[in-house]
Amino acid sequence: MADADSTTGEEADKPVSKNTDLPVRLASAAVMVGVSCIALWLGGWFWIAFVALLAGLVLWEWNLLAKAFAKSPLTEVLWLFFGAIYVGGAALAMVEVRQSYVPFFMLIGFILPVIAVDVGAYFAGRAIGGPKIAPKISPSKTWAGLGGGIVAASVVAICVQYFFPEAGHFGEVSPDGFGFANLVGPLAAGTLIAVLAQAGDFFESWMKRRAGAKDSGKLIPGHGGVFDRLDGFIAVFFVLACTRIFLG
């Protein structure tokens, strides 16, 4: 589950390289995607163990960041407690969703839209640029990039709704067929996913700036830390977990 960067994302905050690490980045991305797809396909305890491993690595990086900027032992403990709830809630949602859907439906309905946010933000940010959202937190995240992420996620959601209505991801399709009314659910979902994914990206950027860190870690060659790759996914799945807990 690799999180593609954008000019509205983490990589735009770093010095521009001459792509000397591109082969390493591509190789790392291929391994991450391959392992993630295998675990998703196997499901069961394989998926649970995979999600638990990712959650543990993110929490480890979270704790290092929190320790770097916490002003007191009590503040550090509070940050660690919040991290356990935030990351743990997202992990539980990932497990619950996999138990509720076949691998393909989870991939197209829950994972692909988040990836689309980053892809859309990358191209829109590069092509349009324009005003920054919060330059003090992440200097290169633009409103155009966010708009591109919304469009990309919404297009994915519409395609899923049209071609795989039986999955029931974004509302029911009318017996008379796919019509304008059926666009409301996918458009709303695409917008919400994009906003949440970008919010997760902003939040992680804010933590790193407070800690004076360039990356959350160095575990993934060419990509930084696990938290760097999963910040958007964690935000989306955490809100999904809260929604299922409070709304049923």
mmCIF file of C-alpha atoms in Angstrom:
data_model
loop_
_atom_site.group_PDB
_atom_site.id
_atom_site.type_symbol
_atom_site.label_atom_id
_atom_site.label_comp_id
_atom_site.label_asym_id
_atom_site.label_seq_id
_atom_site.Cartn_x
_atom_site.Cartn_y
_atom_site.Cartn_z
ATOM 1 C CA MET A 1 0.000 0.000 0.000
ATOM 2 C CA ALA A 2 2.364 2.634 -1.173
ATOM 3 C CA ASP A 3 1.414 6.253 -0.879
ATOM 4 C CA ALA A 4 2.456 8.092 -4.066
ATOM 5 C CA ASP A 5 3.902 11.532 -3.380
ATOM 6 C CA SER A 6 2.802 14.745 -5.029
ATOM 7 C CA THR A 7 3.757 18.365 -5.167
ATOM 8 C CA THR A 8 1.054 18.663 -2.554
ATOM 9 C CA GLY A 9 2.721 15.857 -0.599
ATOM 10 C CA GLU A 10 5.869 15.012 1.257
ATOM 11 C CA GLU A 11 8.422 14.836 -1.555
ATOM 12 C CA ALA A 12 7.782 18.438 -2.583
ATOM 13 C CA ASP A 13 9.087 19.541 0.822
ATOM 14 C CA LYS A 14 12.464 17.942 0.161
ATOM 15 C CA PRO A 15 15.349 19.174 -1.985
ATOM 16 C CA VAL A 16 14.914 18.217 -5.637
ATOM 17 C CA SER A 17 17.283 15.450 -6.620
ATOM 18 C CA LYS A 18 18.482 14.445 -10.063
ATOM 19 C CA ASN A 19 16.523 11.190 -9.862
ATOM 20 C CA THR A 20 19.684 9.331 -8.930
ATOM 21 C CA ASP A 21 17.617 7.280 -6.488
ATOM 22 C CA LEU A 22 14.810 6.575 -8.969
ATOM 23 C CA PRO A 23 15.737 2.877 -9.503
ATOM 24 C CA VAL A 24 15.822 2.366 -5.726
ATOM 25 C CA ARG A 25 12.462 4.114 -5.313
ATOM 26 C CA LEU A 26 10.872 2.048 -8.066
ATOM 27 C CA ALA A 27 12.256 -1.197 -6.668
ATOM 28 C CA SER A 28 11.043 -0.346 -3.156
ATOM 29 C CA ALA A 29 7.603 0.611 -4.482
ATOM 30 C CA ALA A 30 7.349 -2.660 -6.428
ATOM 31 C CA VAL A 31 8.199 -4.681 -3.331
ATOM 32 C CA MET A 32 5.707 -2.744 -1.177
ATOM 33 C CA VAL A 33 2.887 -3.145 -3.684
ATOM 34 C CA GLY A 34 3.662 -6.819 -4.231
ATOM 35 C CA VAL A 35 3.777 -7.723 -0.539
ATOM 36 C CA SER A 36 0.627 -5.702 0.158
ATOM 37 C CA CYS A 37 -1.328 -7.376 -2.651
ATOM 38 C CA ILE A 38 -0.245 -10.853 -1.536
ATOM 39 C CA ALA A 39 -1.301 -10.181 2.060
ATOM 40 C CA LEU A 40 -4.604 -8.691 0.888
ATOM 41 C CA TRP A 41 -5.312 -11.668 -1.345
ATOM 42 C CA LEU A 42 -4.458 -14.234 1.354
ATOM 43 C CA GLY A 43 -6.567 -12.459 3.961
ATOM 44 C CA GLY A 44 -7.219 -14.069 7.330
ATOM 45 C CA TRP A 45 -4.287 -14.175 9.711
ATOM 46 C CA PHE A 46 -1.903 -13.189 6.924
ATOM 47 C CA TRP A 47 -3.672 -9.850 6.497
ATOM 48 C CA ILE A 48 -4.022 -9.351 10.252
ATOM 49 C CA ALA A 49 -0.302 -9.997 10.774
ATOM 50 C CA PHE A 50 0.599 -7.687 7.893
ATOM 51 C CA VAL A 51 -1.570 -4.850 9.201
ATOM 52 C CA ALA A 52 -0.251 -5.378 12.739
ATOM 53 C CA LEU A 53 3.325 -5.178 11.439
ATOM 54 C CA LEU A 54 2.610 -1.933 9.584
ATOM 55 C CA ALA A 55 0.840 -0.454 12.600
ATOM 56 C CA GLY A 56 3.750 -1.389 14.867
ATOM 57 C CA LEU A 57 6.280 0.232 12.530
ATOM 58 C CA VAL A 58 4.200 3.407 12.207
ATOM 59 C CA LEU A 59 3.835 3.634 15.983
ATOM 60 C CA TRP A 60 7.575 3.185 16.415
ATOM 61 C CA GLU A 61 8.230 6.095 14.038
ATOM 62 C CA TRP A 62 5.426 8.108 15.663
ATOM 63 C CA ASN A 63 7.021 7.637 19.066
ATOM 64 C CA LEU A 64 10.416 8.797 17.795
ATOM 65 C CA LEU A 65 8.866 11.966 16.385
ATOM 66 C CA ALA A 66 6.832 12.616 19.526
ATOM 67 C CA LYS A 67 9.859 12.093 21.736
ATOM 68 C CA ALA A 68 11.771 14.680 19.696
ATOM 69 C CA PHE A 69 9.268 17.493 20.280
ATOM 70 C CA ALA A 70 7.513 16.555 23.538
ATOM 71 C CA LYS A 71 8.268 19.171 26.187
ATOM 72 C CA SER A 72 7.681 16.921 29.171
ATOM 73 C CA PRO A 73 7.320 13.213 30.037
ATOM 74 C CA LEU A 74 3.564 13.723 30.476
ATOM 75 C CA THR A 75 3.259 15.297 27.032
ATOM 76 C CA GLU A 76 5.189 12.415 25.518
ATOM 77 C CA VAL A 77 2.921 9.860 27.171
ATOM 78 C CA LEU A 78 -0.167 11.696 25.899
ATOM 79 C CA TRP A 79 1.218 11.685 22.379
ATOM 80 C CA LEU A 80 1.966 7.975 22.615
ATOM 81 C CA PHE A 81 -1.574 7.346 23.878
ATOM 82 C CA PHE A 82 -3.110 9.338 21.038
ATOM 83 C CA GLY A 83 -0.868 7.543 18.539
ATOM 84 C CA ALA A 84 -2.049 4.164 19.804
ATOM 85 C CA ILE A 85 -5.681 5.221 19.343
ATOM 86 C CA TYR A 86 -5.124 6.856 15.945
ATOM 87 C CA VAL A 87 -2.970 4.161 14.360
ATOM 88 C CA GLY A 88 -4.678 1.300 16.199
ATOM 89 C CA GLY A 89 -8.129 2.469 15.114
ATOM 90 C CA ALA A 90 -7.024 2.656 11.490
ATOM 91 C CA ALA A 91 -5.484 -0.821 11.710
ATOM 92 C CA LEU A 92 -8.677 -2.311 13.158
ATOM 93 C CA ALA A 93 -10.682 -0.726 10.336
ATOM 94 C CA MET A 94 -8.324 -2.245 7.750
ATOM 95 C CA VAL A 95 -8.846 -5.681 9.271
ATOM 96 C CA GLU A 96 -12.616 -5.264 9.550
ATOM 97 C CA VAL A 97 -12.972 -4.087 5.946
ATOM 98 C CA ARG A 98 -10.958 -7.057 4.658
ATOM 99 C CA GLN A 99 -13.280 -9.387 6.562
ATOM 100 C CA SER A 100 -16.303 -7.701 4.991
ATOM 101 C CA TYR A 101 -15.152 -7.579 1.370
ATOM 102 C CA VAL A 102 -13.378 -9.835 -1.083
ATOM 103 C CA PRO A 103 -9.833 -8.634 -1.896
ATOM 104 C CA PHE A 104 -10.735 -7.058 -5.228
ATOM 105 C CA PHE A 105 -13.619 -5.028 -3.813
ATOM 106 C CA MET A 106 -11.466 -3.794 -0.933
ATOM 107 C CA LEU A 107 -8.755 -2.833 -3.395
ATOM 108 C CA ILE A 108 -10.975 -0.813 -5.725
ATOM 109 C CA GLY A 109 -13.238 0.668 -3.072
ATOM 110 C CA PHE A 110 -10.914 1.492 -0.185
ATOM 111 C CA ILE A 111 -7.298 1.464 -1.372
ATOM 112 C CA LEU A 112 -7.379 2.654 -4.978
ATOM 113 C CA PRO A 113 -9.251 5.923 -4.205
ATOM 114 C CA VAL A 114 -6.576 6.936 -1.676
ATOM 115 C CA ILE A 115 -3.825 6.199 -4.185
ATOM 116 C CA ALA A 116 -5.780 8.200 -6.777
ATOM 117 C CA VAL A 117 -5.729 11.223 -4.445
ATOM 118 C CA ASP A 118 -1.935 11.307 -4.518
ATOM 119 C CA VAL A 119 -1.718 10.697 -8.255
ATOM 120 C CA GLY A 120 -4.271 13.411 -9.025
ATOM 121 C CA ALA A 121 -2.611 15.822 -6.608
ATOM 122 C CA TYR A 122 0.787 15.181 -8.173
ATOM 123 C CA PHE A 123 -0.280 15.999 -11.720
ATOM 124 C CA ALA A 124 -2.559 18.899 -10.801
ATOM 125 C CA GLY A 125 0.078 20.392 -8.527
ATOM 126 C CA ARG A 126 2.733 20.143 -11.220
ATOM 127 C CA ALA A 127 0.528 21.400 -14.058
ATOM 128 C CA ILE A 128 -1.345 24.185 -12.264
ATOM 129 C CA GLY A 129 0.552 25.114 -9.117
ATOM 130 C CA GLY A 130 -0.930 28.243 -7.569
ATOM 131 C CA PRO A 131 -1.698 29.245 -3.968
ATOM 132 C CA LYS A 132 -0.392 27.101 -1.122
ATOM 133 C CA ILE A 133 -2.719 25.598 1.469
ATOM 134 C CA ALA A 134 -0.468 25.893 4.525
ATOM 135 C CA PRO A 135 3.074 26.891 3.504
ATOM 136 C CA LYS A 136 4.387 26.902 7.073
ATOM 137 C CA ILE A 137 3.539 23.222 7.441
ATOM 138 C CA SER A 138 4.176 21.953 3.932
ATOM 139 C CA PRO A 139 5.369 24.645 1.492
ATOM 140 C CA SER A 140 4.428 22.880 -1.724
ATOM 141 C CA LYS A 141 0.917 21.645 -1.014
ATOM 142 C CA THR A 142 -1.423 23.635 -3.244
ATOM 143 C CA TRP A 143 -5.176 24.067 -3.549
ATOM 144 C CA ALA A 144 -4.867 22.928 -7.147
ATOM 145 C CA GLY A 145 -3.263 19.711 -5.947
ATOM 146 C CA LEU A 146 -6.104 19.116 -3.516
ATOM 147 C CA GLY A 147 -8.596 19.744 -6.313
ATOM 148 C CA GLY A 148 -6.761 17.255 -8.513
ATOM 149 C CA GLY A 149 -6.888 14.699 -5.729
ATOM 150 C CA ILE A 150 -10.634 15.212 -5.323
ATOM 151 C CA VAL A 151 -11.216 14.788 -9.053
ATOM 152 C CA ALA A 152 -9.074 11.651 -9.275
ATOM 153 C CA ALA A 153 -10.663 9.979 -6.250
ATOM 154 C CA SER A 154 -14.143 10.896 -7.490
ATOM 155 C CA VAL A 155 -13.437 9.432 -10.941
ATOM 156 C CA VAL A 156 -12.298 6.177 -9.352
ATOM 157 C CA ALA A 157 -15.407 6.114 -7.132
ATOM 158 C CA ILE A 158 -17.703 6.759 -10.116
ATOM 159 C CA CYS A 159 -16.056 3.964 -12.107
ATOM 160 C CA VAL A 160 -16.410 1.570 -9.174
ATOM 161 C CA GLN A 161 -20.066 2.545 -8.762
ATOM 162 C CA TYR A 162 -20.757 2.096 -12.477
ATOM 163 C CA PHE A 163 -18.862 -1.112 -13.200
ATOM 164 C CA PHE A 164 -19.176 -2.865 -9.811
ATOM 165 C CA PRO A 165 -22.455 -1.696 -8.231
ATOM 166 C CA GLU A 166 -22.789 -5.060 -6.504
ATOM 167 C CA ALA A 167 -19.964 -4.082 -4.180
ATOM 168 C CA GLY A 168 -22.231 -1.459 -2.634
ATOM 169 C CA HIS A 169 -19.371 0.920 -1.855
ATOM 170 C CA PHE A 170 -21.015 4.245 -2.662
ATOM 171 C CA GLY A 171 -24.735 3.610 -2.446
ATOM 172 C CA GLU A 172 -27.241 1.524 -4.368
ATOM 173 C CA VAL A 173 -27.805 1.875 -8.096
ATOM 174 C CA SER A 174 -31.391 2.464 -9.223
ATOM 175 C CA PRO A 175 -33.161 -0.526 -10.799
ATOM 176 C CA ASP A 176 -33.630 1.700 -13.854
ATOM 177 C CA GLY A 177 -29.862 1.855 -14.300
ATOM 178 C CA PHE A 178 -26.999 4.195 -13.559
ATOM 179 C CA GLY A 179 -28.175 7.809 -13.636
ATOM 180 C CA PHE A 180 -27.266 11.276 -12.438
ATOM 181 C CA ALA A 181 -28.547 10.549 -8.933
ATOM 182 C CA ASN A 182 -25.988 7.770 -8.650
ATOM 183 C CA LEU A 183 -23.157 10.310 -8.988
ATOM 184 C CA VAL A 184 -23.915 11.917 -5.627
ATOM 185 C CA GLY A 185 -22.490 9.099 -3.524
ATOM 186 C CA PRO A 186 -19.234 8.671 -5.487
ATOM 187 C CA LEU A 187 -18.626 12.424 -5.691
ATOM 188 C CA ALA A 188 -19.185 12.866 -1.967
ATOM 189 C CA ALA A 189 -16.989 9.864 -1.180
ATOM 190 C CA GLY A 190 -14.216 11.044 -3.496
ATOM 191 C CA THR A 191 -14.222 14.504 -1.954
ATOM 192 C CA LEU A 192 -14.197 13.171 1.606
ATOM 193 C CA ILE A 193 -11.424 10.663 0.895
ATOM 194 C CA ALA A 194 -9.261 13.329 -0.740
ATOM 195 C CA VAL A 195 -9.720 15.792 2.117
ATOM 196 C CA LEU A 196 -9.005 13.147 4.756
ATOM 197 C CA ALA A 197 -5.949 11.785 2.929
ATOM 198 C CA GLN A 198 -4.494 15.260 2.527
ATOM 199 C CA ALA A 199 -5.297 16.065 6.163
ATOM 200 C CA GLY A 200 -3.370 12.960 7.211
ATOM 201 C CA ASP A 201 -0.479 14.088 5.032
ATOM 202 C CA PHE A 202 -0.556 17.559 6.612
ATOM 203 C CA PHE A 203 -0.677 16.124 10.112
ATOM 204 C CA GLU A 204 2.373 13.955 9.549
ATOM 205 C CA SER A 205 4.222 16.899 7.961
ATOM 206 C CA TRP A 206 3.395 18.995 11.017
ATOM 207 C CA MET A 207 4.757 16.321 13.353
ATOM 208 C CA LYS A 208 7.985 16.072 11.353
ATOM 209 C CA ARG A 209 8.484 19.823 11.307
ATOM 210 C CA ARG A 210 8.019 19.999 15.066
ATOM 211 C CA ALA A 211 10.530 17.168 15.470
ATOM 212 C CA GLY A 212 12.955 18.711 12.969
ATOM 213 C CA ALA A 213 12.879 15.541 10.869
ATOM 214 C CA LYS A 214 12.972 15.182 7.104
ATOM 215 C CA ASP A 215 11.365 11.729 7.107
ATOM 216 C CA SER A 216 9.523 9.708 9.710
ATOM 217 C CA GLY A 217 12.156 7.001 9.317
ATOM 218 C CA LYS A 218 14.595 5.345 6.943
ATOM 219 C CA LEU A 219 13.149 1.865 6.726
ATOM 220 C CA ILE A 220 12.059 2.051 3.068
ATOM 221 C CA PRO A 221 14.947 2.810 0.675
ATOM 222 C CA GLY A 222 14.230 5.918 -1.356
ATOM 223 C CA HIS A 223 10.904 6.565 0.373
ATOM 224 C CA GLY A 224 11.676 7.347 3.999
ATOM 225 C CA GLY A 225 9.592 5.783 6.735
ATOM 226 C CA VAL A 226 6.449 3.661 6.852
ATOM 227 C CA PHE A 227 4.500 6.576 8.326
ATOM 228 C CA ASP A 228 5.550 8.662 5.303
ATOM 229 C CA ARG A 229 3.915 6.129 3.008
ATOM 230 C CA LEU A 230 0.748 5.486 5.011
ATOM 231 C CA ASP A 231 -0.197 8.887 6.443
ATOM 232 C CA GLY A 232 -3.174 9.322 4.095
ATOM 233 C CA PHE A 233 -4.385 5.739 4.535
ATOM 234 C CA ILE A 234 -4.249 6.013 8.300
ATOM 235 C CA ALA A 235 -6.374 9.176 8.316
ATOM 236 C CA VAL A 236 -8.993 7.680 5.993
ATOM 237 C CA PHE A 237 -9.279 4.373 7.830
ATOM 238 C CA PHE A 238 -9.272 6.045 11.259
ATOM 239 C CA VAL A 239 -12.294 8.129 10.283
ATOM 240 C CA LEU A 240 -13.880 4.998 8.828
ATOM 241 C CA ALA A 241 -13.354 3.248 12.163
ATOM 242 C CA CYS A 242 -14.931 6.173 14.049
ATOM 243 C CA THR A 243 -17.864 6.181 11.655
ATOM 244 C CA ARG A 244 -18.533 2.488 12.155
ATOM 245 C CA ILE A 245 -18.240 2.778 15.924
ATOM 246 C CA PHE A 246 -20.522 5.784 16.366
ATOM 247 C CA LEU A 247 -22.915 5.301 13.456
ATOM 248 C CA GLY A 248 -22.978 1.544 13.304
#
